[in-house]
CSV table of C-alpha atoms in Angstrom, one decimal:
chain,number,residue,atom,x,y,z
A,1,MET,CA,-3.1,-6.6,48.6
A,2,PRO,CA,-2.6,-8.8,45.6
A,3,ASP,CA,0.6,-8.0,43.7
A,4,TYR,CA,-0.8,-8.6,40.2
A,5,LEU,CA,2.6,-9.4,38.8
A,6,ASP,CA,1.5,-12.8,37.4
A,7,ASP,CA,-1.3,-11.0,35.6
A,8,LEU,CA,1.1,-8.4,34.4
A,9,ARG,CA,3.4,-11.1,33.0
A,10,PHE,CA,0.5,-12.8,31.3
A,11,ALA,CA,-0.6,-9.4,29.8
A,12,HIS,CA,2.8,-9.1,28.2
A,13,VAL,CA,2.3,-12.6,26.7
A,14,LEU,CA,-1.0,-11.5,25.3
A,15,ALA,CA,0.6,-8.3,23.9
A,16,ASP,CA,3.4,-10.3,22.3
A,17,ALA,CA,0.9,-12.5,20.5
A,18,ALA,CA,-1.2,-9.5,19.4
A,19,ASP,CA,1.9,-7.7,18.1
A,20,ALA,CA,2.9,-10.6,15.9
A,21,THR,CA,-0.6,-10.6,14.4
A,22,THR,CA,-1.0,-6.9,13.9
A,23,MET,CA,2.5,-6.3,12.5
A,24,ASP,CA,2.0,-9.2,10.0
A,25,ARG,CA,-0.8,-7.3,8.4
A,26,PHE,CA,0.4,-3.7,8.8
A,27,LYS,CA,0.7,-2.0,5.4
A,28,ALA,CA,-0.6,-5.2,3.7
A,29,LEU,CA,-1.9,-4.2,0.3
A,30,ASP,CA,-4.8,-6.7,0.6
A,31,LEU,CA,-5.8,-5.7,4.1
A,32,LYS,CA,-9.6,-6.0,4.5
A,33,VAL,CA,-11.3,-3.0,6.1
A,34,GLU,CA,-15.0,-2.7,6.9
A,35,THR,CA,-17.1,0.1,8.4
A,36,LYS,CA,-18.9,-0.5,11.6
A,37,PRO,CA,-22.4,0.8,12.4
A,38,ASP,CA,-20.8,3.8,14.3
A,39,MET,CA,-19.1,4.6,11.0
A,40,THR,CA,-15.6,3.8,12.4
A,41,PRO,CA,-13.3,1.4,10.5
A,42,VAL,CA,-12.4,-2.1,11.6
A,43,SER,CA,-9.8,-4.2,9.9
A,44,GLU,CA,-9.3,-7.9,9.7
A,45,ALA,CA,-6.2,-7.4,12.0
A,46,ASP,CA,-8.4,-5.8,14.7
A,47,LYS,CA,-10.7,-8.9,14.7
A,48,ALA,CA,-7.8,-11.4,14.5
A,49,ALA,CA,-5.9,-9.8,17.4
A,50,GLU,CA,-8.9,-9.7,19.6
A,51,GLU,CA,-9.8,-13.3,18.8
A,52,LEU,CA,-6.3,-14.4,19.6
A,53,ILE,CA,-6.3,-12.6,22.9
A,54,ARG,CA,-9.7,-14.0,23.8
A,55,GLY,CA,-8.5,-17.5,23.0
A,56,HIS,CA,-5.5,-17.1,25.3
A,57,LEU,CA,-7.6,-15.7,28.1
A,58,GLN,CA,-10.2,-18.4,27.8
A,59,ARG,CA,-7.5,-21.1,28.2
A,60,ALA,CA,-5.4,-19.5,30.9
A,61,ARG,CA,-8.0,-17.4,32.8
A,62,PRO,CA,-11.3,-19.2,32.2
A,63,ARG,CA,-13.0,-17.6,35.3
A,64,ASP,CA,-12.3,-14.1,34.2
A,65,ALA,CA,-14.7,-12.0,32.1
A,66,ILE,CA,-13.5,-10.4,28.8
A,67,LEU,CA,-14.7,-7.1,27.3
A,68,GLY,CA,-13.3,-6.2,23.9
A,69,GLU,CA,-14.1,-3.5,21.3
A,70,GLU,CA,-15.0,-5.9,18.5
A,71,TYR,CA,-16.8,-8.8,20.3
A,72,GLY,CA,-18.3,-7.2,23.5
A,73,ILE,CA,-18.6,-8.7,26.9
A,74,GLU,CA,-18.2,-12.4,27.8
A,75,GLY,CA,-18.4,-13.9,31.3
A,76,THR,CA,-19.0,-12.4,34.7
A,77,GLY,CA,-17.2,-12.1,38.0
A,78,PRO,CA,-15.0,-9.7,39.9
A,79,ARG,CA,-12.1,-9.8,37.4
A,80,ARG,CA,-12.5,-8.4,33.8
A,81,TRP,CA,-10.0,-8.1,31.0
A,82,VAL,CA,-10.6,-5.1,28.8
A,83,VAL,CA,-9.1,-5.2,25.3
A,84,ASP,CA,-8.7,-2.8,22.4
A,85,PRO,CA,-7.0,-4.9,19.8
A,86,ILE,CA,-5.9,-1.8,17.7
A,87,ASP,CA,-6.3,1.6,19.3
A,88,GLY,CA,-5.8,3.9,16.3
A,89,THR,CA,-7.3,1.8,13.5
A,90,LYS,CA,-7.6,4.8,11.2
A,91,ASN,CA,-3.8,5.2,11.5
A,92,TYR,CA,-3.3,1.5,11.1
A,93,VAL,CA,-5.2,1.2,7.8
A,94,ARG,CA,-3.4,4.2,6.3
A,95,GLY,CA,0.1,3.0,7.3
A,96,VAL,CA,0.6,5.5,10.1
A,97,PRO,CA,2.6,3.8,12.8
A,98,VAL,CA,0.8,5.4,15.8
A,99,TRP,CA,-1.4,2.6,17.0
A,100,ALA,CA,-1.4,0.2,19.9
A,101,THR,CA,-2.9,-2.9,21.5
A,102,LEU,CA,-4.4,-1.9,24.9
A,103,ILE,CA,-4.8,-4.7,27.5
A,104,SER,CA,-6.1,-4.1,31.0
A,105,LEU,CA,-7.2,-6.2,33.9
A,106,MET,CA,-10.0,-4.6,36.0
A,107,GLU,CA,-11.2,-5.7,39.4
A,108,ALA,CA,-14.5,-5.1,41.1
A,109,GLY,CA,-14.2,-2.8,44.1
A,110,GLU,CA,-15.4,0.3,45.7
A,111,GLY,CA,-16.7,2.6,43.0
A,112,GLY,CA,-17.0,-0.2,40.5
A,113,TYR,CA,-14.4,-1.9,38.3
A,114,GLN,CA,-11.0,-0.3,38.4
A,115,PRO,CA,-7.9,-1.1,36.4
A,116,VAL,CA,-5.1,-3.0,38.3
A,117,VAL,CA,-2.9,-4.0,35.3
A,118,GLY,CA,-2.3,-2.3,32.0
A,119,VAL,CA,-0.1,-2.9,29.0
A,120,VAL,CA,0.0,-0.5,26.0
A,121,SER,CA,2.0,-2.1,23.1
A,122,ALA,CA,2.9,0.0,20.0
A,123,PRO,CA,5.0,-2.4,17.9
A,124,ALA,CA,5.2,-0.2,14.8
A,125,LEU,CA,6.8,2.5,17.1
A,126,GLY,CA,9.0,-0.2,18.8
A,127,ARG,CA,7.5,1.0,22.2
A,128,ARG,CA,5.6,-0.6,25.1
A,129,TRP,CA,4.4,0.8,28.4
A,130,TRP,CA,2.9,-1.1,31.4
A,131,ALA,CA,1.9,-0.8,35.0
A,132,ALA,CA,0.4,-2.9,37.9
A,133,LYS,CA,-1.3,-1.5,40.9
A,134,GLY,CA,1.2,-0.5,43.6
A,135,HIS,CA,4.2,-1.3,41.4
A,136,GLY,CA,4.8,1.8,39.4
A,137,ALA,CA,4.8,2.3,35.6
A,138,TYR,CA,7.5,1.3,33.1
A,139,THR,CA,8.5,1.4,29.5
A,140,GLY,CA,10.9,-0.9,27.6
A,141,ARG,CA,11.2,-3.9,25.4
A,142,SER,CA,10.2,-6.4,28.1
A,143,LEU,CA,9.8,-6.9,31.8
A,144,THR,CA,13.5,-7.6,32.2
A,145,SER,CA,14.5,-4.6,30.0
A,146,ALA,CA,12.6,-1.7,31.5
A,147,THR,CA,12.8,1.8,32.7
A,148,ARG,CA,10.5,3.2,35.4
A,149,ILE,CA,8.6,6.3,34.3
A,150,HIS,CA,7.3,9.4,36.1
A,151,VAL,CA,5.1,12.3,35.2
A,152,SER,CA,6.6,15.8,34.9
A,153,ARG,CA,6.8,18.4,37.7
A,154,VAL,CA,5.7,21.3,35.5
A,155,GLY,CA,3.5,23.5,37.7
A,156,ARG,CA,2.4,26.3,35.4
A,157,LEU,CA,0.2,26.2,32.3
A,158,ALA,CA,2.5,28.7,30.7
A,159,ASP,CA,5.2,26.1,30.8
A,160,ALA,CA,3.0,23.1,29.9
A,161,SER,CA,2.7,20.9,26.8
A,162,PHE,CA,-0.9,19.9,26.0
A,163,ALA,CA,-1.8,17.0,23.7
A,164,TYR,CA,-5.2,16.2,22.1
A,165,SER,CA,-6.7,14.2,19.3
A,166,SER,CA,-8.9,16.5,17.2
A,167,LEU,CA,-11.1,19.6,17.4
A,168,SER,CA,-14.4,18.1,16.1
A,169,GLY,CA,-15.4,16.3,19.3
A,170,TRP,CA,-14.9,19.4,21.5
A,171,GLU,CA,-17.1,21.4,19.1
A,172,GLU,CA,-19.9,18.8,19.1
A,173,GLN,CA,-20.0,18.9,22.9
A,174,GLY,CA,-20.0,22.7,23.1
A,175,ARG,CA,-16.6,22.7,24.8
A,176,LEU,CA,-14.6,24.2,22.0
A,177,ASP,CA,-14.4,27.7,23.5
A,178,GLY,CA,-12.9,26.4,26.7
A,179,PHE,CA,-10.6,24.1,24.8
A,180,LEU,CA,-9.3,26.9,22.7
A,181,ASP,CA,-8.8,29.1,25.7
A,182,LEU,CA,-6.7,26.4,27.2
A,183,THR,CA,-4.6,26.1,24.1
A,184,ARG,CA,-3.9,29.9,24.4
A,185,GLN,CA,-2.6,29.5,28.0
A,186,VAL,CA,-0.2,26.6,27.5
A,187,TRP,CA,3.4,26.7,26.1
A,188,ARG,CA,2.8,24.1,23.4
A,189,THR,CA,0.0,22.1,21.8
A,190,ARG,CA,0.2,19.0,19.6
A,191,ALA,CA,-2.5,16.6,18.2
A,192,TYR,CA,-0.8,13.3,18.7
A,193,GLY,CA,-4.0,11.3,19.2
A,194,ASP,CA,-5.2,8.0,20.6
A,195,PHE,CA,-3.1,6.3,23.3
A,196,TRP,CA,0.1,8.2,22.7
A,197,PRO,CA,-0.6,11.4,24.6
A,198,TYR,CA,-1.4,9.4,27.8
A,199,MET,CA,1.9,7.5,27.6
A,200,MET,CA,3.8,10.8,27.1
A,201,VAL,CA,2.1,12.2,30.2
A,202,ALA,CA,3.2,9.1,32.1
A,203,GLU,CA,6.8,9.6,30.8
A,204,GLY,CA,6.8,13.3,31.6
A,205,ALA,CA,7.2,14.4,27.9
A,206,VAL,CA,3.7,16.0,27.9
A,207,ASP,CA,2.1,17.5,30.9
A,208,LEU,CA,-1.7,17.2,30.1
A,209,CYS,CA,-4.0,15.7,27.6
A,210,ALA,CA,-7.7,15.2,27.1
A,211,GLU,CA,-10.3,13.6,24.8
A,212,PRO,CA,-14.1,14.4,24.7
A,213,GLU,CA,-15.5,11.0,23.7
A,214,LEU,CA,-14.1,7.5,24.5
A,215,SER,CA,-15.0,4.0,25.4
A,216,LEU,CA,-13.8,2.0,28.4
A,217,TRP,CA,-11.4,-0.1,26.2
A,218,ASP,CA,-9.8,3.2,25.0
A,219,MET,CA,-9.0,4.2,28.6
A,220,ALA,CA,-8.5,1.4,31.1
A,221,ALA,CA,-4.9,0.5,30.3
A,222,ASN,CA,-3.9,4.2,29.8
A,223,ALA,CA,-5.5,5.1,33.2
A,224,ILE,CA,-3.4,2.6,35.3
A,225,VAL,CA,-0.2,3.6,33.5
A,226,VAL,CA,-0.7,7.3,34.1
A,227,THR,CA,-1.7,6.9,37.7
A,228,GLU,CA,1.1,4.5,38.6
A,229,ALA,CA,3.5,7.0,37.0
A,230,GLY,CA,2.3,9.6,39.6
A,231,GLY,CA,-0.3,11.3,37.4
A,232,THR,CA,-4.0,12.0,37.5
A,233,PHE,CA,-6.6,10.3,35.2
A,234,THR,CA,-10.2,11.3,35.4
A,235,GLY,CA,-13.2,12.0,33.3
A,236,LEU,CA,-14.0,15.6,32.3
A,237,ASP,CA,-16.4,15.5,35.2
A,238,GLY,CA,-13.5,14.9,37.6
A,239,ARG,CA,-14.5,11.4,38.4
A,240,PRO,CA,-11.3,9.3,38.9
A,241,GLY,CA,-10.7,6.4,36.5
A,242,PRO,CA,-11.9,5.4,33.0
A,243,HIS,CA,-15.6,5.4,33.4
A,244,SER,CA,-16.8,8.9,32.3
A,245,GLY,CA,-16.9,8.3,28.5
A,246,ASN,CA,-14.1,10.9,28.1
A,247,ALA,CA,-10.7,11.5,29.7
A,248,ALA,CA,-8.4,14.1,31.1
A,249,ALA,CA,-4.9,13.1,32.2
A,250,SER,CA,-2.2,15.3,33.7
A,251,ASN,CA,0.9,15.3,35.9
A,252,GLY,CA,-1.6,16.1,38.8
A,253,LEU,CA,-0.3,19.6,39.4
A,254,LEU,CA,-2.3,21.1,36.5
A,255,HIS,CA,-5.4,18.9,36.7
A,256,ASP,CA,-7.8,21.4,38.3
A,257,GLU,CA,-6.9,24.0,35.7
A,258,LEU,CA,-7.2,21.5,32.9
A,259,LEU,CA,-10.7,20.5,34.0
A,260,GLY,CA,-11.6,24.2,34.6
A,261,TYR,CA,-10.9,25.3,31.1
A,262,LEU,CA,-12.5,22.2,29.4
A,263,ASN,CA,-15.7,22.8,31.5
A,264,GLY,CA,-15.8,26.5,30.7
A,265,ARG,CA,-15.1,27.7,34.3
A,266,TYR,CA,-12.3,30.1,33.2
């Protein structure tokens, strides 16, 4: 099996470059922000970070395909880099430090493309998380200054901490009743949002999280970090991986109950 460590090191180089670009414009008074056709914001920093990452990839990995939030798919083949230049753009443009660059390498295999490398870099928080298939998940400042992370061993919903992003998406999908029932069963709920709940699941600080509507670039890096930390990452339909258009992540022990509530089976 490939060890993917060269790709992981390169993903850190990409994240370093993106961090320098995004932090340079974070809280800038003249930051330019536009509204995309789906009515979500995009800043000049989103575009600049993705352009920078694409440039590095085209020079260093010319045979690999690239899928990014701002500029779509480019190239074909069994290896595909998936990039969200700023996950949490609404936070970014308001000066809230909870945002990250998400970088993942996916490889074609049984069941379609699956993430084999993931880096989640949140420079305004001073945090970074990463994983490579078969090598575990880590957090730290760099590859040489890292701590391995693991999901929690909480086995009862009554003792569990549940994180989510917002209520509106659950209501739009007709899942709000099940969502609210779940919140009544757990020990604690918090709406941290975006990438952060998944990283806290991987670290064992949170036990389960879910979002009702997502794109592949929102999930690919998160998925490999959670699973390499010993957790479970699926869609709300229970399909493993980041392909369902939504996500549920847990320490594994609580996953069936998480999906049960969100699908109205309880």
